[in-house]
Short mmCIF file of C-alpha atoms in Angstrom, two decimals:
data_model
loop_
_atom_site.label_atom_id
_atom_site.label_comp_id
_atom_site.label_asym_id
_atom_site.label_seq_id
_atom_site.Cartn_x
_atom_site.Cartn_y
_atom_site.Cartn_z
CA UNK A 12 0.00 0.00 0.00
CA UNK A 13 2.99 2.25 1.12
CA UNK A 14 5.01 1.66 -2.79
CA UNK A 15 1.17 2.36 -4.45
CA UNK A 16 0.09 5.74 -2.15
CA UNK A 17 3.93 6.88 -2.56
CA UNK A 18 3.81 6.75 -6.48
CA UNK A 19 0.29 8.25 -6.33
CA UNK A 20 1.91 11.07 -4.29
CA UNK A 21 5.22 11.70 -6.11
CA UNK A 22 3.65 11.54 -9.81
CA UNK A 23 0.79 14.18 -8.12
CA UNK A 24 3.72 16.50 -7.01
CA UNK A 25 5.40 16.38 -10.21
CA UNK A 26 2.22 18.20 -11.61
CA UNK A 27 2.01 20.19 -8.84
CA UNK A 28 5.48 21.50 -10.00
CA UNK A 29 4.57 21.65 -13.12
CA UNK A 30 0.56 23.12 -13.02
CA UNK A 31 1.65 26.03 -15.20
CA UNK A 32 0.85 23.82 -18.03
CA UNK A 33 -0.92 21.02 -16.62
CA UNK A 34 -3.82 19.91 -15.06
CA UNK A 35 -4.72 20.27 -11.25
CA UNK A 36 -2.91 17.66 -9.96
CA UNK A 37 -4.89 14.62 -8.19
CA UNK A 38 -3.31 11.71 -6.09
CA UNK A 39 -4.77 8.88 -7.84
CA UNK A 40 -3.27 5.37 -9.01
CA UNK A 41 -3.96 4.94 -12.59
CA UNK A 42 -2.27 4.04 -16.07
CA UNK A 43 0.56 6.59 -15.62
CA UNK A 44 1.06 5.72 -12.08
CA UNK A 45 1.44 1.83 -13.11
CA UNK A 46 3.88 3.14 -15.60
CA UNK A 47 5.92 5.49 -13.41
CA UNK A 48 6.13 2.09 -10.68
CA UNK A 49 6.85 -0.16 -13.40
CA UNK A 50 9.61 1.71 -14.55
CA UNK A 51 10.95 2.32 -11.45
CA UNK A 52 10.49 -1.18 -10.38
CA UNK A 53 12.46 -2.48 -13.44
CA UNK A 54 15.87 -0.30 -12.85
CA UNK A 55 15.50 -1.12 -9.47
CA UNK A 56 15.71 -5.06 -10.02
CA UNK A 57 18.59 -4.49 -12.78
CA UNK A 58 20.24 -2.14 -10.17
CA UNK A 59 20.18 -4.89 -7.36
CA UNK A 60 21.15 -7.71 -9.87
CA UNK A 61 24.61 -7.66 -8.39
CA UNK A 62 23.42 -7.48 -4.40
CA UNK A 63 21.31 -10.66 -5.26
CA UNK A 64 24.58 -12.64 -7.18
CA UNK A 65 26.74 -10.68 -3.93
CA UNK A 66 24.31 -12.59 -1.35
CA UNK A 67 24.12 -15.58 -2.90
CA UNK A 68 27.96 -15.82 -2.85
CA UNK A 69 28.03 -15.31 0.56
CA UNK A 70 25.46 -17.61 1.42
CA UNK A 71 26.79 -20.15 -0.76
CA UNK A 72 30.48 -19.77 1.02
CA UNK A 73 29.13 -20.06 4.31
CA UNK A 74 29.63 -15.99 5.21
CA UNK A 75 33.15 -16.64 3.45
CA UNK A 76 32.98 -15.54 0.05
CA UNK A 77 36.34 -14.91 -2.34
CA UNK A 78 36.95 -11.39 -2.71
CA UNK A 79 37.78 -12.20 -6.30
CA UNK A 80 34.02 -13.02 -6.84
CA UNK A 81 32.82 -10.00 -4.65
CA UNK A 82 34.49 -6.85 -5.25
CA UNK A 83 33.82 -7.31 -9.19
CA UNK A 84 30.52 -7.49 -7.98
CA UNK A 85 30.19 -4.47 -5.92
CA UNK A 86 31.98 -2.61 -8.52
CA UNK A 87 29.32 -3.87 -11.27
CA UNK A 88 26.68 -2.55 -8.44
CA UNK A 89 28.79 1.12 -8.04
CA UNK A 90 28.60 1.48 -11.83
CA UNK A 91 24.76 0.77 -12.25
CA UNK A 92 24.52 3.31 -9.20
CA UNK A 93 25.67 6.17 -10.94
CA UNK A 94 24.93 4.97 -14.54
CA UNK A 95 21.57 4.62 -13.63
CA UNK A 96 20.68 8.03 -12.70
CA UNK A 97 20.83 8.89 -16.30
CA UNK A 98 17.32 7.88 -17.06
CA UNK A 99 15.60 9.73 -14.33
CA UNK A 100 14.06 12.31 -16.49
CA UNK A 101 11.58 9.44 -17.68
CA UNK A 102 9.99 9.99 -14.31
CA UNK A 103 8.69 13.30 -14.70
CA UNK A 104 8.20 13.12 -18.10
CA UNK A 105 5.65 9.98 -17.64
CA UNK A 106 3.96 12.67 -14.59
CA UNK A 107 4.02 14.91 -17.13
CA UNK A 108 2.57 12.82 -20.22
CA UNK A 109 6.00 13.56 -22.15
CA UNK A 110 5.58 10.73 -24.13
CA UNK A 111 8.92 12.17 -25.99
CA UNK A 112 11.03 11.77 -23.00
CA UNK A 113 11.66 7.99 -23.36
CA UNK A 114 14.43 6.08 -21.39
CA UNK A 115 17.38 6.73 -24.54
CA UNK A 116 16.23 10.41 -24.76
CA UNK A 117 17.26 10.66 -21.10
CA UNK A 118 20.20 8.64 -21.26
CA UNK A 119 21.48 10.73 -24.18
CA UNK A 120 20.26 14.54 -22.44
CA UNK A 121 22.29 13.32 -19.37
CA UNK A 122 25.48 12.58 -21.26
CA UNK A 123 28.59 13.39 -18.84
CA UNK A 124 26.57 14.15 -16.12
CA UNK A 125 26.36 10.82 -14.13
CA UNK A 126 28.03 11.69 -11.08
CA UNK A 127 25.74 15.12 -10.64
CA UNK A 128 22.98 13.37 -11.06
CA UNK A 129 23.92 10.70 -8.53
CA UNK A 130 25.14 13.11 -5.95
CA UNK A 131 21.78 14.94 -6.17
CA UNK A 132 19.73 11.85 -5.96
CA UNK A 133 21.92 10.75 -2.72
CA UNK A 134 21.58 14.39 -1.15
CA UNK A 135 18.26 14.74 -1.31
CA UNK A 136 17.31 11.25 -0.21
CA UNK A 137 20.31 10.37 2.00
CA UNK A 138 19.14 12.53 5.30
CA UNK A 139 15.80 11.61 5.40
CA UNK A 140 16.36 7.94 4.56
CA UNK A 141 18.31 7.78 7.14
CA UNK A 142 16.05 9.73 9.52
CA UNK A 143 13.34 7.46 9.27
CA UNK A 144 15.43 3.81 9.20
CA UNK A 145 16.40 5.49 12.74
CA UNK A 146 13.08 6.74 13.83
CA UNK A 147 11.65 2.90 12.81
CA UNK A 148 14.43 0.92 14.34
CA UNK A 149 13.51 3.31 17.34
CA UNK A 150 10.36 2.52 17.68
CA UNK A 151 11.20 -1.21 17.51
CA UNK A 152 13.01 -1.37 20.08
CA UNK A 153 10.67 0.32 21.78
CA UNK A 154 7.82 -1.80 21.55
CA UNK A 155 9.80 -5.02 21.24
CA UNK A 156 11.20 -4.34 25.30
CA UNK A 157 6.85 -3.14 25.85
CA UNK A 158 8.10 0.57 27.42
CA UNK A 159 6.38 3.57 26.34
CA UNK A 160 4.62 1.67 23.45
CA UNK A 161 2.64 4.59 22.53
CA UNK A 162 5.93 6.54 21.96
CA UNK A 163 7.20 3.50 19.36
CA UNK A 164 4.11 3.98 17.84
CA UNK A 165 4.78 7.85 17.30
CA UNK A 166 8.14 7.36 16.22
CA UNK A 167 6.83 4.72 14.07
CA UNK A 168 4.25 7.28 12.48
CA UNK A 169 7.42 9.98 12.65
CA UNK A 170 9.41 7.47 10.02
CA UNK A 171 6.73 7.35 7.90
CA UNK A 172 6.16 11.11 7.46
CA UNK A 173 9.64 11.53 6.85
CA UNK A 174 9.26 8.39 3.93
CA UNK A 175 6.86 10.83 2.07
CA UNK A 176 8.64 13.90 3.03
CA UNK A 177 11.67 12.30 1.24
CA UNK A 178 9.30 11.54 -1.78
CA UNK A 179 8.52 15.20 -2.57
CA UNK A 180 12.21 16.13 -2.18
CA UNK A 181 13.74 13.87 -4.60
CA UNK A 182 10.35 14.29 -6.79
CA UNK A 183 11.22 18.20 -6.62
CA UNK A 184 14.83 17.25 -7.57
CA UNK A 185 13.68 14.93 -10.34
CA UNK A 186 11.39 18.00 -11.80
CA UNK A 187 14.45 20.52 -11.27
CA UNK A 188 16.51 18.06 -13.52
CA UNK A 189 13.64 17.10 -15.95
CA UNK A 190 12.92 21.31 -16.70
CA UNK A 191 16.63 21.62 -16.72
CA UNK A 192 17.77 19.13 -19.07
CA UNK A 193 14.32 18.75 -21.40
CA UNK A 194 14.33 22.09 -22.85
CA UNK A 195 18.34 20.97 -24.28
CA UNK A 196 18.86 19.54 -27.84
CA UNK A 197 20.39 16.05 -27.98
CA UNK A 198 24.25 15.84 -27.69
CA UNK A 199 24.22 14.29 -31.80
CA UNK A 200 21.41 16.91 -33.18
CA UNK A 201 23.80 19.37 -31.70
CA UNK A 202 27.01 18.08 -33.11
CA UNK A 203 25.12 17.59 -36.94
CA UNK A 204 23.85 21.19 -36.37
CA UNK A 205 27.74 22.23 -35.77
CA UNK A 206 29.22 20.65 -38.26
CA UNK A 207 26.34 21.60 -41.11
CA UNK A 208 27.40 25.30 -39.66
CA UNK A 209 31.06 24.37 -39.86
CA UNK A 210 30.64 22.95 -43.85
CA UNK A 211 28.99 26.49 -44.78
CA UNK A 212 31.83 28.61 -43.95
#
């Protein structure tokens, strides 16, 4: 329920951003919704490809594994971290019904700019994802030892705002980068453009 309300939320605030040319927006869960999760929930399972092969390693060595077999690995997982950033703009433009910002369009509107784009990402989502794994492992412990359960149950709630407080930062990022990048020519209609200029002088 948490993964549908979220998308419903984040794909509203990208229009919110954006309601100079679209729409009201509405939290609903619908076609584009289902398309913004599925989306997300593909790069997510190529992303953690790696962590799966990592665990079952480790589980398969008995907590032992070769760090020959790992640290490739990890490295493979490091490089889809940043790489993957590239295709954000699909997010937005799926909020937005930019049917012309498709997953190559991004990756080529984001060439050489990998590492900003991860940085961002982790900035905006680091602090709060780490607010509210604290705030829930709080309230855990809380209620696991049966002291002040009403007080686990308030940090409890606490994590959760912060989950959907971290939503409309990184959806706010993802908009920032998706008006930034959008209005840009592609990297190769820019170099043909150049060297058509180049040819008639």
């Amino acid at each position: 329920f948490m993964v549908v309300a979220g998308t419903a939320v984040v794909v509203a605030w990208h229009r919110a951003i954006a309601s100079r040319t679209v729409a009201p927006p509405i939290a609903r869960f619908g076609r584009r919704e289902m398309r913004y999760l599925g989306i997300g929930i593909g790069l997510l399972i190529v992303l953690y490809v790696p962590v799966v092969a990592m665990a079952s390693i480790t589980f398969a060595a008995g907590g032992r594994p070769a760090p020959a077999l790992i640290w490739p690995l990890a490295a493979v997982f490091m490089v889809l971290a940043v790489a993957i950033n590239r295709l954000i703009l699909v997010f937005p433009g799926i909020a937005l019904e930019r049917r012309e910002m498709t997953l190559s369009r991004s990756w080529a509107l984001t060439r050489g700019n990998s590492w900003r784009l991860f940085l961002g990402i982790l900035l905006c989502s680091g602090p709060l994802l780490v607010l509210a794994a604290g705030l829930d492992a709080t309230a855990e412990i809380l209620m696991a030892r049966g002291a002040a359960g009403w007080l686990g149950h308030l940090l409890a709630l606490a994590g959760s705002i912060a989950l959907f407080l971290q939503l409309a930062v990184v959806g706010s990022y993802l908009s920032f980068a998706f008006e930034h990048f959008a209005a840009q020519p592609l990297p190769a209609s820019r170099s043909r453009a150049e060297t058509a200029g180049a040819v008639t002088a």
